[in-house]
GROMACS .gro file of N, CA and C in nm:
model
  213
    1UNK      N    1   0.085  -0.118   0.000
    1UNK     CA    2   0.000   0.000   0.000
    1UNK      C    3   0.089   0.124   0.000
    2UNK      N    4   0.052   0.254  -0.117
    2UNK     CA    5   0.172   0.319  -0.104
    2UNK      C    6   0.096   0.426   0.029
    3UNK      N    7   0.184   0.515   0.025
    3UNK     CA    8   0.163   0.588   0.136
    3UNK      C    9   0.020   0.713   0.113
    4UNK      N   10  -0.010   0.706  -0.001
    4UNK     CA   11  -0.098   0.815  -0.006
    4UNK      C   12  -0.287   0.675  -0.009
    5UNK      N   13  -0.252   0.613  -0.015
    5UNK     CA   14  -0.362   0.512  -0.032
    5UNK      C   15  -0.349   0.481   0.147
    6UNK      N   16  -0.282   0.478   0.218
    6UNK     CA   17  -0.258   0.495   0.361
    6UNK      C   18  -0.315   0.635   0.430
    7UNK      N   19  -0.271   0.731   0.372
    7UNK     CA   20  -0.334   0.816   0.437
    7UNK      C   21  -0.473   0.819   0.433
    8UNK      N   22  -0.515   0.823   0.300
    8UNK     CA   23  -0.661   0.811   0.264
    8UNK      C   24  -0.733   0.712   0.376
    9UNK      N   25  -0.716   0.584   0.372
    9UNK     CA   26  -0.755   0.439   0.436
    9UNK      C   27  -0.781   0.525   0.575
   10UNK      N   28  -0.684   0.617   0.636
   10UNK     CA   29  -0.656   0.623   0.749
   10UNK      C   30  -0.790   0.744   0.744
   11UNK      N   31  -0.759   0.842   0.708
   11UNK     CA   32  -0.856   0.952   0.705
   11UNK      C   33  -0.979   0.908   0.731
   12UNK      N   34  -1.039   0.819   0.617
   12UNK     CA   35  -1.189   0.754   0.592
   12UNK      C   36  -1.225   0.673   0.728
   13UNK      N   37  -1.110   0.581   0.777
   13UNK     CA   38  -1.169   0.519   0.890
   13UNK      C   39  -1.159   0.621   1.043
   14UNK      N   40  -1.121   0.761   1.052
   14UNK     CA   41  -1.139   0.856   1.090
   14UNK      C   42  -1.246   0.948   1.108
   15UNK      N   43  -1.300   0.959   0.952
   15UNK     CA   44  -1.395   1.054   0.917
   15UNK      C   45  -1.550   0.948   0.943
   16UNK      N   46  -1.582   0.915   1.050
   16UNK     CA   47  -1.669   0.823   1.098
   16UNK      C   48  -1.845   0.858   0.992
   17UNK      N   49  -1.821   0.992   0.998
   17UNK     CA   50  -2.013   1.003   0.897
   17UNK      C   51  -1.967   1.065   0.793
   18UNK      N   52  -1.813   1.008   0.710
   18UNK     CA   53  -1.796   1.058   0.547
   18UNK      C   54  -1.838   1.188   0.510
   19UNK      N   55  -1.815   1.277   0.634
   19UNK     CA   56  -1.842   1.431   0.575
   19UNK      C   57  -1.726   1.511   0.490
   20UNK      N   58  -1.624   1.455   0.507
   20UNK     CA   59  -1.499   1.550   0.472
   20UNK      C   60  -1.388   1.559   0.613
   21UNK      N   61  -1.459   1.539   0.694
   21UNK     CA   62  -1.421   1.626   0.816
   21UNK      C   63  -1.392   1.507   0.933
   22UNK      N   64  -1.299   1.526   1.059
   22UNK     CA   65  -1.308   1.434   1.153
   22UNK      C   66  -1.318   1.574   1.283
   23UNK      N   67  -1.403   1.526   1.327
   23UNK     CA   68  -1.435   1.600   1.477
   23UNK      C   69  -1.370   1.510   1.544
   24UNK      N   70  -1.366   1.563   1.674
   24UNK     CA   71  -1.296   1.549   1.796
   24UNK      C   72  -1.363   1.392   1.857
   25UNK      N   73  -1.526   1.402   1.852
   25UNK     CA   74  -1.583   1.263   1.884
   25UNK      C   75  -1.555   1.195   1.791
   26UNK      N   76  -1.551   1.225   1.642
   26UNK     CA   77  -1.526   1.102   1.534
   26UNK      C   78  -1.396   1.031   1.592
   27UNK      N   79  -1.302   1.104   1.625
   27UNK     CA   80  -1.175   1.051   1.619
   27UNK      C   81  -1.169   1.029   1.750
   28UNK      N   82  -1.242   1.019   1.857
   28UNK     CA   83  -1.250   0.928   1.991
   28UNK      C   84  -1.308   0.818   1.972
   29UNK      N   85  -1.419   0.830   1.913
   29UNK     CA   86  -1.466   0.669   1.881
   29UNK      C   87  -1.463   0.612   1.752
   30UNK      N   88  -1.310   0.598   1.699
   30UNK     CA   89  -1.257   0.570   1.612
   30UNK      C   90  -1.137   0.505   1.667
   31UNK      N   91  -1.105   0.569   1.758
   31UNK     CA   92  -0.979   0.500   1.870
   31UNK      C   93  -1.026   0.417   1.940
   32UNK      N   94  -1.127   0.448   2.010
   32UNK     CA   95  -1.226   0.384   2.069
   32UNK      C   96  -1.260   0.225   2.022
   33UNK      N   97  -1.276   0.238   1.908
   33UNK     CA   98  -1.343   0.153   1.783
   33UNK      C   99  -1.190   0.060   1.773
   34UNK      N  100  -1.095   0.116   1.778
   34UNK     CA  101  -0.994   0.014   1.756
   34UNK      C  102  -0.900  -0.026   1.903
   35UNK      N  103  -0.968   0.029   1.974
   35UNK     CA  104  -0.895  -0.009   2.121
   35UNK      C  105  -0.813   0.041   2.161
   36UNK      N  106  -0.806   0.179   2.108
   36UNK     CA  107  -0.719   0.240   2.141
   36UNK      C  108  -0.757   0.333   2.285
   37UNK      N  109  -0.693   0.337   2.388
   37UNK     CA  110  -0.749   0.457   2.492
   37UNK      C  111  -0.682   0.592   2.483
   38UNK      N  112  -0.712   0.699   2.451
   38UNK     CA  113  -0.672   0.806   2.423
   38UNK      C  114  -0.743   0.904   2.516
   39UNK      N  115  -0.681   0.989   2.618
   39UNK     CA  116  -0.756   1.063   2.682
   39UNK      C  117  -0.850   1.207   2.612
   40UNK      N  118  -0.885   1.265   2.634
   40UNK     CA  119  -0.927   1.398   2.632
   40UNK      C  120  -0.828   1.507   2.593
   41UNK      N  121  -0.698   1.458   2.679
   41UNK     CA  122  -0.592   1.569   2.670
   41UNK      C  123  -0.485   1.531   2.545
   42UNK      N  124  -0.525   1.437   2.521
   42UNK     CA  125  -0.456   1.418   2.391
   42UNK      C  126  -0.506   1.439   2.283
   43UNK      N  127  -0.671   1.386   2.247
   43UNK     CA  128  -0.719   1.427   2.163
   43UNK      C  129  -0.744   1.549   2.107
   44UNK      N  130  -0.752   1.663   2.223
   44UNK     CA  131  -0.694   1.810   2.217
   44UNK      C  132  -0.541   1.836   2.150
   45UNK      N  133  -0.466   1.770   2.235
   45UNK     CA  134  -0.344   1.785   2.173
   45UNK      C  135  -0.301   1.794   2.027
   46UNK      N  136  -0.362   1.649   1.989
   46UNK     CA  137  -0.343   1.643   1.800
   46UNK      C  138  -0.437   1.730   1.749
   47UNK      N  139  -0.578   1.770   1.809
   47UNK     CA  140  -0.673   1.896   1.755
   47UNK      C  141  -0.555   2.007   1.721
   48UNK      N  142  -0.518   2.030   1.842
   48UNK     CA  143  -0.431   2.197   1.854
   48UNK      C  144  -0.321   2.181   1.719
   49UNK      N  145  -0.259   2.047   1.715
   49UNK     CA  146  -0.154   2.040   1.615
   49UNK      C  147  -0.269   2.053   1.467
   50UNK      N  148  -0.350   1.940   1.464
   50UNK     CA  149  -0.389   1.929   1.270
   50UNK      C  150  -0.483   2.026   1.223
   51UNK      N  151  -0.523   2.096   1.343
   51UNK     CA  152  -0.690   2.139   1.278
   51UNK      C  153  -0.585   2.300   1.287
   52UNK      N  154  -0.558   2.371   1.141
   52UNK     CA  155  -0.432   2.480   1.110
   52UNK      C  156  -0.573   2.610   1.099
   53UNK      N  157  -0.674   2.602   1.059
   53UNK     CA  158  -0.800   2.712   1.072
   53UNK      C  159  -0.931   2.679   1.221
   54UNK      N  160  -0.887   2.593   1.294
   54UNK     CA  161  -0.933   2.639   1.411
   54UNK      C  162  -1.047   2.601   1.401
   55UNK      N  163  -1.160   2.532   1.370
   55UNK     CA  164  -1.268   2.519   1.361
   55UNK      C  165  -1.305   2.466   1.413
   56UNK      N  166  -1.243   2.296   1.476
   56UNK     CA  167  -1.260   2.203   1.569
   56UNK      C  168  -1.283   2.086   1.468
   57UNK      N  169  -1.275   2.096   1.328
   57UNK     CA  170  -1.244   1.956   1.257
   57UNK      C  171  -1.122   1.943   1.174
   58UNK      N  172  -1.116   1.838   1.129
   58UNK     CA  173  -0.986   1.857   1.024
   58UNK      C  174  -1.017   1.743   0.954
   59UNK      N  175  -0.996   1.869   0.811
   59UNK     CA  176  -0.976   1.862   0.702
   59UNK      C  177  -0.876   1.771   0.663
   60UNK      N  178  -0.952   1.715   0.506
   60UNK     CA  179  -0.809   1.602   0.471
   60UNK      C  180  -0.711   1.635   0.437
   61UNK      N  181  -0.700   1.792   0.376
   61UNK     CA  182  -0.561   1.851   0.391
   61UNK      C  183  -0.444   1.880   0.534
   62UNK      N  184  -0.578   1.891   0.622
   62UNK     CA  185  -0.518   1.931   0.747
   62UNK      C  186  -0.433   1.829   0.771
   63UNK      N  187  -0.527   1.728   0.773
   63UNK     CA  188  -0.472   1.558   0.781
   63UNK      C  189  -0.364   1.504   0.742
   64UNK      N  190  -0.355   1.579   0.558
   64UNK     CA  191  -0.279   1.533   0.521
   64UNK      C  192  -0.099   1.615   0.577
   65UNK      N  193  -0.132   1.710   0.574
   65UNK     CA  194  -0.042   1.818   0.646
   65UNK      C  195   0.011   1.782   0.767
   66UNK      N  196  -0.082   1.736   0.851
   66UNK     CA  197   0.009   1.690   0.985
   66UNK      C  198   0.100   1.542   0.971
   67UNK      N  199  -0.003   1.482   0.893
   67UNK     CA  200   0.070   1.310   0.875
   67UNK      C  201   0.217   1.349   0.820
   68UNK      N  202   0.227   1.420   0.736
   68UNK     CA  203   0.381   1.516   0.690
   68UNK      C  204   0.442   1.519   0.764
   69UNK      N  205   0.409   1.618   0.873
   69UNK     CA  206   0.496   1.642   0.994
   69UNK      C  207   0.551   1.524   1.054
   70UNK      N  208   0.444   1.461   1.097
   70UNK     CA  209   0.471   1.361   1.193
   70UNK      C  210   0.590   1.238   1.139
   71UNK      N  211   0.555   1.251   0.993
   71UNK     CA  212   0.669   1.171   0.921
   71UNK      C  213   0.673   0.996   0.922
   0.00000   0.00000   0.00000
């Protein structure tokens, strides 16, 4: 799988109601959903980092922009 078919995969199973967008609950019970335990203060955390216009979702650019960073 190359890496942009990864991000995508990743985004979509993120973006829980296929709006474009992952909110803060999508992406808790998406972690949630895979067993992951992630507090509150983290899920803020990666908010503050991906979401770059502040709105409280992020965008698949945003998405794609931080997955960059993170490397």
């Amino acid at each position: 799988m190359s890496t942009n078919e990864e991000l995508t995969r990743t985004f979509n199973e993120l973006d829980m109601n296929d709006d474009g967008q992952i909110t803060m609950q999508e992406f808790a019970g998406a972690m949630s959903a895979r067993g992951e335990a992630v507090s509150e203060a983290e899920i803020a955390s990666i908010f503050a980092d991906a979401d770059s216009d502040r709105d409280g979702r992020i965008s698949f650019h945003e998405f794609a922009a931080a997955w960059n960073r993170a490397g």
